[in-house]
Short mmCIF file of C-alpha atoms (C1' of nucleotides) in Angstrom, two decimals:
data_model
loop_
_atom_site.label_atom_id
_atom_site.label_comp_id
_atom_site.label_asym_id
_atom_site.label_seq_id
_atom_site.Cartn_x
_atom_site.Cartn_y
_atom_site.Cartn_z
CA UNK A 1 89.14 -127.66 -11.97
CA UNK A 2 87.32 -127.44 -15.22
CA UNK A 3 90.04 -127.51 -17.76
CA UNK A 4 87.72 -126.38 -20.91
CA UNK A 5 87.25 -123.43 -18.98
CA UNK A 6 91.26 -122.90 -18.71
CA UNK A 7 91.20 -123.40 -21.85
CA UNK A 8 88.72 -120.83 -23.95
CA UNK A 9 89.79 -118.28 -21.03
CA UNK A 10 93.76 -118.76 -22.10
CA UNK A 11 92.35 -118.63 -25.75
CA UNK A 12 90.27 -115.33 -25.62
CA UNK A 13 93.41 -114.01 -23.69
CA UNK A 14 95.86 -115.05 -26.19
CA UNK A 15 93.50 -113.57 -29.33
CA UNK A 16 93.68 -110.37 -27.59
CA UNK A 17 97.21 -110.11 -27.42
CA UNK A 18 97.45 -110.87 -23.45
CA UNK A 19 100.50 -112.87 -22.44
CA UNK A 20 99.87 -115.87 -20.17
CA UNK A 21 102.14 -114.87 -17.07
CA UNK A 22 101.71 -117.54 -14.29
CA UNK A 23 100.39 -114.51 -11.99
CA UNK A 24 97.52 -114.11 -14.93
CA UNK A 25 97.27 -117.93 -14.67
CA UNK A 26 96.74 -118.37 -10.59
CA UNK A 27 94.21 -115.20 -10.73
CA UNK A 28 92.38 -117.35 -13.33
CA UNK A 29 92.56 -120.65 -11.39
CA UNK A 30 91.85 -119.03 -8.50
CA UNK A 31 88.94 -117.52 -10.06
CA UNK A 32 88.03 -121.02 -11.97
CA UNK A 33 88.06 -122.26 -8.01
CA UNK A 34 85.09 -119.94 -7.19
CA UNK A 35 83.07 -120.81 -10.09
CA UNK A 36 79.55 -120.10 -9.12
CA UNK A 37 80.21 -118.13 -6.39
CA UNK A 38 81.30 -114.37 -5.91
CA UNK A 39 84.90 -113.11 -4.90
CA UNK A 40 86.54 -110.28 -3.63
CA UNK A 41 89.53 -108.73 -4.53
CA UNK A 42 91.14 -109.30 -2.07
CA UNK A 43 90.30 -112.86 -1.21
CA UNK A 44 91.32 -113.13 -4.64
CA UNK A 45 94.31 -111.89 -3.81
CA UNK A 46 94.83 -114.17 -1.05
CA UNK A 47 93.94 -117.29 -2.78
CA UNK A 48 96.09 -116.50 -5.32
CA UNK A 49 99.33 -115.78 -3.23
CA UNK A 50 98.92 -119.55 -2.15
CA UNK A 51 99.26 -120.59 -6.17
CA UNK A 52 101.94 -117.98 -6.98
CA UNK A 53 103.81 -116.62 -4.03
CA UNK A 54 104.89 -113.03 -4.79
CA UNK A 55 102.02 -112.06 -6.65
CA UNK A 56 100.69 -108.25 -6.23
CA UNK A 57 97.86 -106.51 -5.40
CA UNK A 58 97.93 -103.91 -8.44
CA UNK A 59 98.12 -107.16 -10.22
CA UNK A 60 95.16 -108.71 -9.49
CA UNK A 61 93.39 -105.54 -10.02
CA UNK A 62 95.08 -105.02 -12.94
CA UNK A 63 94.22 -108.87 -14.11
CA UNK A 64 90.63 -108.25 -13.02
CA UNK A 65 89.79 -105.23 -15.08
CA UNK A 66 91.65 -107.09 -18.27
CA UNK A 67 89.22 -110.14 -17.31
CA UNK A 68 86.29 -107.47 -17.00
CA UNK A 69 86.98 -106.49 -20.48
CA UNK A 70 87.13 -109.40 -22.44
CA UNK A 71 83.92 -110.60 -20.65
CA UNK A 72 85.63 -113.68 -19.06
CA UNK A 73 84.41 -112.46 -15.41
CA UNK A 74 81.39 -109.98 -14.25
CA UNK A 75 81.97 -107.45 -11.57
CA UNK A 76 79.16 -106.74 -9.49
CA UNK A 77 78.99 -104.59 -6.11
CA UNK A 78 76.77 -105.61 -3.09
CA UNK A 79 75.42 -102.67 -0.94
CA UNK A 80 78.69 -101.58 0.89
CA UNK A 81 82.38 -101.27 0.14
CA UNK A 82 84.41 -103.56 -2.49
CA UNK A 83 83.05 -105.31 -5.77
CA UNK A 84 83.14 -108.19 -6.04
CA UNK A 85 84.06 -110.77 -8.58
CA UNK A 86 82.98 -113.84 -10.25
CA UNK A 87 83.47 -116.05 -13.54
CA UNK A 88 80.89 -116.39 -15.91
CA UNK A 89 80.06 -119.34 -16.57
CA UNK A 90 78.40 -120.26 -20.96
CA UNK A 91 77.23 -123.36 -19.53
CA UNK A 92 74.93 -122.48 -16.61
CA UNK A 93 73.73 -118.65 -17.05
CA UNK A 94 72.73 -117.69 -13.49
CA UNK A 95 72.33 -115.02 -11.43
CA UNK A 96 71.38 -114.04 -7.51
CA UNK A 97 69.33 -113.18 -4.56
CA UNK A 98 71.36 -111.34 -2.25
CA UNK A 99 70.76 -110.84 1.88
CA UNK A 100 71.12 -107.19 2.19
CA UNK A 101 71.89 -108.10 5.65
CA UNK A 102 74.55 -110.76 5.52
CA UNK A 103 75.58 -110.85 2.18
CA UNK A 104 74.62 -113.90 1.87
CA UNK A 105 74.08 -115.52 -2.10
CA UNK A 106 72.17 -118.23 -3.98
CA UNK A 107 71.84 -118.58 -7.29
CA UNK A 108 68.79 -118.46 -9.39
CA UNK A 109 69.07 -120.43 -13.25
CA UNK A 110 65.93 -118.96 -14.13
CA UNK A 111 66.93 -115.66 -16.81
CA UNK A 112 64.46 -112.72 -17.71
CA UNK A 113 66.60 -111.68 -20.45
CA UNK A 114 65.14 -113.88 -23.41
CA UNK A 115 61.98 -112.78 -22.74
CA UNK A 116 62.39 -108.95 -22.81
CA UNK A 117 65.24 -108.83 -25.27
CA UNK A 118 62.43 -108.75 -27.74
CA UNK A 119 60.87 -105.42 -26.15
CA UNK A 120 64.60 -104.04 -26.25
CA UNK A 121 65.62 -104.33 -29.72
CA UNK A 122 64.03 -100.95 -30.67
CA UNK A 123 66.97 -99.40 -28.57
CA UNK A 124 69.92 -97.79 -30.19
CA UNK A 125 71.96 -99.93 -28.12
CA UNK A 126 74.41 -102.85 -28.64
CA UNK A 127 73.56 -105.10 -25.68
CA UNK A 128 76.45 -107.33 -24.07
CA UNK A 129 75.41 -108.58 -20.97
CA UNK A 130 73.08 -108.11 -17.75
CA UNK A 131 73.03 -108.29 -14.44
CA UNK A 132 69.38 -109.35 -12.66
CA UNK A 133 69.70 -109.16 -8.83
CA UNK A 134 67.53 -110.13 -6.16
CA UNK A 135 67.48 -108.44 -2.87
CA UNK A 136 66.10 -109.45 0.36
CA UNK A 137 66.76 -110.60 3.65
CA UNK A 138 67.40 -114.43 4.54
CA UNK A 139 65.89 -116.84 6.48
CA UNK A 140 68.46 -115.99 9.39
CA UNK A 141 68.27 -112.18 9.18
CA UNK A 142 64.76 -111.97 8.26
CA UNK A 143 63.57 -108.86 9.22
CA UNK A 144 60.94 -107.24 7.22
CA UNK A 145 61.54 -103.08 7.43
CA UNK B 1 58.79 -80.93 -7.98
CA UNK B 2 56.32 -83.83 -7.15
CA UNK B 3 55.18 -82.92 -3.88
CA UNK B 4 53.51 -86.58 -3.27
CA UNK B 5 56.62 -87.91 -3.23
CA UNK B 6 58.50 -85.34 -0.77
CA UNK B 7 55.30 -85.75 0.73
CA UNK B 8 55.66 -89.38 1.27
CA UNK B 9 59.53 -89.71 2.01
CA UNK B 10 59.17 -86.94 4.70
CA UNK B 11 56.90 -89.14 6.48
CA UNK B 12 58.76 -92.59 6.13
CA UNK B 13 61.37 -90.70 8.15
CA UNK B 14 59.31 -89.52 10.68
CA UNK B 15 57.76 -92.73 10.68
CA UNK B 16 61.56 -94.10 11.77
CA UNK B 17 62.39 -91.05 13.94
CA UNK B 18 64.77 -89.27 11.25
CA UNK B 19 64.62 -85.52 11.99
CA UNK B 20 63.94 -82.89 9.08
CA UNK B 21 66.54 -80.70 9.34
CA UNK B 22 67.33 -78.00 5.74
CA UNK B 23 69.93 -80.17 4.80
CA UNK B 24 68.26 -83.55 4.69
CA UNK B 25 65.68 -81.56 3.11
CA UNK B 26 68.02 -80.05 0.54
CA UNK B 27 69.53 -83.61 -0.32
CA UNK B 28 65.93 -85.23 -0.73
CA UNK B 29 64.64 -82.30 -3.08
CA UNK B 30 67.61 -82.73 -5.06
CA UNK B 31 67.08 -86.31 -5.66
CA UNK B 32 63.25 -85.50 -6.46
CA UNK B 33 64.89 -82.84 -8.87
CA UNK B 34 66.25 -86.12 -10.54
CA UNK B 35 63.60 -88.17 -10.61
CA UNK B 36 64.48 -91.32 -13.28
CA UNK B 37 68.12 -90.29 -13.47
CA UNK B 38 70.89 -91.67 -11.59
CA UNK B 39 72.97 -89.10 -9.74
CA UNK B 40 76.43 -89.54 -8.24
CA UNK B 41 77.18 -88.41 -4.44
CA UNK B 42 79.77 -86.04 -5.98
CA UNK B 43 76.74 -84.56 -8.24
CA UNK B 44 74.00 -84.65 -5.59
CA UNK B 45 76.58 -82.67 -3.36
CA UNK B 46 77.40 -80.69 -5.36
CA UNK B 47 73.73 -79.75 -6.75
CA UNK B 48 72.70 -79.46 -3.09
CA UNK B 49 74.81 -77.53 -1.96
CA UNK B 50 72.73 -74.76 -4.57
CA UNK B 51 69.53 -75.00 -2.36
CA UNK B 52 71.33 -75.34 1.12
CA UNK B 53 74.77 -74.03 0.80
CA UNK B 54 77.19 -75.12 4.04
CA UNK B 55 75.86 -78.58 3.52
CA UNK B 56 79.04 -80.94 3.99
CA UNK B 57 79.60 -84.27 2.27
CA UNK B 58 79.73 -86.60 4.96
CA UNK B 59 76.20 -85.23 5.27
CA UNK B 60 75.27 -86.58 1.33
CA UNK B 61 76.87 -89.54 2.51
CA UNK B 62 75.23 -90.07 5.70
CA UNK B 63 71.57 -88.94 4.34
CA UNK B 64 72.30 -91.43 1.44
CA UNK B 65 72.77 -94.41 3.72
CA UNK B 66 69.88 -93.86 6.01
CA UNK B 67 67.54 -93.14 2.15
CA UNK B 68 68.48 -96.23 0.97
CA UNK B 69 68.10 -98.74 3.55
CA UNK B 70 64.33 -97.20 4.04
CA UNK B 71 63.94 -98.32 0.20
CA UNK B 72 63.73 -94.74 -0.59
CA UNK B 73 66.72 -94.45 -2.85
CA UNK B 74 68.31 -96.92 -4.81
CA UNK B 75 72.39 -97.57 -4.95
CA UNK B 76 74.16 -99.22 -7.91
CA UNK B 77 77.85 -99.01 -9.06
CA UNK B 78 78.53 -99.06 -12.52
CA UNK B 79 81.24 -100.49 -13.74
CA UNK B 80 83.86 -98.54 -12.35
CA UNK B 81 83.99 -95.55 -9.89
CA UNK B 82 81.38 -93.99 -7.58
CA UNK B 83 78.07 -95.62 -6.60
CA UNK B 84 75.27 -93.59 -8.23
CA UNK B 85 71.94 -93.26 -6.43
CA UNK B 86 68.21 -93.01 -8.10
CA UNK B 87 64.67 -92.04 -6.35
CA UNK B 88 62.74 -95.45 -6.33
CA UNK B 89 59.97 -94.44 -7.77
CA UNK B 90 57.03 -96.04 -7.15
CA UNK B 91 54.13 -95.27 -10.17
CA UNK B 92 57.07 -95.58 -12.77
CA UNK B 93 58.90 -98.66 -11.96
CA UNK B 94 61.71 -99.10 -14.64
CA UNK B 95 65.52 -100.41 -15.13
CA UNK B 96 68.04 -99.31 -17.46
CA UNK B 97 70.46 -99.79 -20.35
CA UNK B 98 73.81 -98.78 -19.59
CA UNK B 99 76.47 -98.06 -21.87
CA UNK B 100 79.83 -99.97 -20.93
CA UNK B 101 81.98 -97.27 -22.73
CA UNK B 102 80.34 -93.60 -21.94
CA UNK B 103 78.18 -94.44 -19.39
CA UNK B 104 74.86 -93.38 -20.75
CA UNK B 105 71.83 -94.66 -19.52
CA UNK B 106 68.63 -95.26 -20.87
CA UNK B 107 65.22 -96.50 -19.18
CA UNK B 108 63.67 -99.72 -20.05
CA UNK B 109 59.57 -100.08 -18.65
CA UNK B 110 59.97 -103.23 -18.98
CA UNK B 111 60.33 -105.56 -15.43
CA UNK B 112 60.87 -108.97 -15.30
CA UNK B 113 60.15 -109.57 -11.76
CA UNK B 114 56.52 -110.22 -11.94
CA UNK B 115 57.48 -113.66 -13.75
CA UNK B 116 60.00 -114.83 -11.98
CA UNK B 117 58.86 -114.17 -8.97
CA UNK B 118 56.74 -117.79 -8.99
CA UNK B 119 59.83 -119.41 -9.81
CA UNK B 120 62.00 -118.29 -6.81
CA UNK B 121 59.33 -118.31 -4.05
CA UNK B 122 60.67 -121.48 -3.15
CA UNK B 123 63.35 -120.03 -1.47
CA UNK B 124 64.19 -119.06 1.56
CA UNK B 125 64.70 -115.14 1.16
CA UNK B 126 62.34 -112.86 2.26
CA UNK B 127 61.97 -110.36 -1.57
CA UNK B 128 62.70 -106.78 -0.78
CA UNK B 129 64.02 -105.01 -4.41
CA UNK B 130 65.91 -105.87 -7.55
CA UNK B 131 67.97 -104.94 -9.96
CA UNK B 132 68.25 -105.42 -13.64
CA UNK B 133 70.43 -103.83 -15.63
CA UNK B 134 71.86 -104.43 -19.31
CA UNK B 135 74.90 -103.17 -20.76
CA UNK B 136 76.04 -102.53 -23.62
CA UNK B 137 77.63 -99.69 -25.89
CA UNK B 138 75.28 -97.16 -27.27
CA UNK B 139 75.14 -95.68 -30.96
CA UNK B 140 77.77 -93.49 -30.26
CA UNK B 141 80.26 -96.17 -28.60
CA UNK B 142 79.09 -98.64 -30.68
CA UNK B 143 81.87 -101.33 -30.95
CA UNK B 144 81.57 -104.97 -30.56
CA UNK B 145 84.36 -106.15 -28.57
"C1'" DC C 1 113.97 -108.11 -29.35
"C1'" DT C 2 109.63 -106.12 -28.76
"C1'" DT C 3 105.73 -105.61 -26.14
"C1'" DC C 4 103.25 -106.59 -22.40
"C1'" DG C 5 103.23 -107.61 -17.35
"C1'" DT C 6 104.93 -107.14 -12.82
"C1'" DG C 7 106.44 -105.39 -8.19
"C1'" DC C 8 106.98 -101.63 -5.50
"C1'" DA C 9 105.71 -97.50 -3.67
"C1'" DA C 10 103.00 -93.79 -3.79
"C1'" DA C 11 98.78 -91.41 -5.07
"C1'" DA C 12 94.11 -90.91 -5.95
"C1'" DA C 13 89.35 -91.73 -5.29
"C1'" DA C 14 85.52 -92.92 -2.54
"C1'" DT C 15 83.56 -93.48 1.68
"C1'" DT C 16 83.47 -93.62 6.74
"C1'" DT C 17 84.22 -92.12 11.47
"C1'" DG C 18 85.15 -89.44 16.05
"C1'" DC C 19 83.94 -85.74 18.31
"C1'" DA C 20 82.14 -81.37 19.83
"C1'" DT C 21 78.33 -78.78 18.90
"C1'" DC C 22 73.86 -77.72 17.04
"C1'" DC C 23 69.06 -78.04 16.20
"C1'" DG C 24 64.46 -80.54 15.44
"C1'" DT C 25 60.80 -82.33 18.05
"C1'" DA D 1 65.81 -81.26 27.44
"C1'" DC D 2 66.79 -85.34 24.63
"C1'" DG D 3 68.53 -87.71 20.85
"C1'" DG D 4 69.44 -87.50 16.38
"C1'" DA D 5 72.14 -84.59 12.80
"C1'" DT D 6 75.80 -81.81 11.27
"C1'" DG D 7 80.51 -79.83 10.18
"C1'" DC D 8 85.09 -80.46 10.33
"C1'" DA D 9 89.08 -82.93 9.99
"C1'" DA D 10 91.19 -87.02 9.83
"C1'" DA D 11 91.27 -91.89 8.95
"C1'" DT D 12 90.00 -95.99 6.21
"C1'" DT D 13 89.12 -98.58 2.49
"C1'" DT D 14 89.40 -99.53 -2.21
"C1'" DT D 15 91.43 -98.92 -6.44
"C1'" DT D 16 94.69 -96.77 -9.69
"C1'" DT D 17 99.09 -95.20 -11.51
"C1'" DG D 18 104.26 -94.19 -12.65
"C1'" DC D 19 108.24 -96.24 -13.35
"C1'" DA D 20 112.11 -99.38 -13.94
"C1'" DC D 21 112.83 -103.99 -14.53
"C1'" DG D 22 111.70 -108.75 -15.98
"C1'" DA D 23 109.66 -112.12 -18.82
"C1'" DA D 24 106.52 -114.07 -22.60
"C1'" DG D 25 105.89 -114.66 -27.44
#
DNA sequence: CTTCGTGCAAAAAATTTGCATCCGT
DNA sequence: ACGGATGCAAATTTTTTGCACGAAG
């Protein structure tokens, strides 16, 4: 487990006025666990319940939006049913080509966003953050429509 | 109404042995009608329901799965919610800014996919669409967090 | 001791499905 | 006629909320 990590998330939490519950602390570990990869509420949910028995549903959800907020994780939705969740990470910007087919991820370090930021700044807009998704098929459902 | 591109998405659906029946019609005229806007299923029923009346929303729902995977519509979620749907159009290929707080959206021209695209042909997934999108908070919203 | 967080249960929101029937082709 | 498409109603799935209690700072 990366323990810097632990540590700026438990320190953005704590500057926002966000108690450090040890249900808020297994989501997080749980979530440090996946870094790099996405995560599901409710495997979330389930990986957490191993850390901290008796944790909630509504409380992951509730954990996840607070996490949303303060820009510690990035929710994303593939296709079909959930979103899903994952960490971001200051040290290795990344994002994704996605099998439309299997769901299947893998992460691309290579970033569009320095280069067009300059072509953006005329915008009335305060930008935060991005999201740059790939779709296609993969090698094992590759099917070209 | 552009009729080139009713034009075009009536015959990828024959091409895949979809039938033309008023209310598909209905649903696809509406989405021309919106050409460079996202629309939610809730709206796009809703607005439909004006040029076909009796058209049920498992219907929207049904016509908006089979538009999308032929690449004719495209699906996103933002942030929280509904999904919200937008004609791909080809001769105008754009993304968007999205405010975080109020939801506005705004088009960017701008596409980074024609440079990365030599970086990532390396790997093994077979390109079909992307997605870029940048949030932020808009003039109105404007609050750094 | 004050405020935020949690569990529980229930509700709401969004989307999907089964089935009988209907209608393009 | 055949096979896909629809309406209707009901079910599922996903997420949110109210409330009383418990715990962190």
């Amino acid at each position: 487990m990366d323990m810097s990590d632990r540590k700026s998330i438990e320190e953005k939490l704590k500057a926002n006025n966000y108690k450090l519950t040890p249900q808020r602390r297994a989501i997080i570990e749980t979530l440090i666990e996946h870094k790099g990869r996405f995560i599901s509420a409710e495997e979330l949910y389930t990986k957490t319940l191993r850390r901290h028995a008796q944790t909630d549903f509504s409380t992951v959800y509730r954990n996840l939006e607070i996490l949303d907020n303060l820009e510690i994780i990035h929710k994303t939705n593939i296709k079909n049913g959930a979103a899903i969740y994952e960490l971001i990470c200051h040290n290795s910007h990344h994002h994704h080509i996605i099998c439309k087919e299997c769901g299947k991820t893998e992460i691309i370090d290579a970033c569009p966003i320095e280069e067009l930021i300059k072509t953006i700044e005329t915008k009335e807009f305060t930008l935060t953050d991005h999201k740059f998704e790939l779709y296609g098929y993969c090698s094992k459902c590759c099917k070209k429509p």
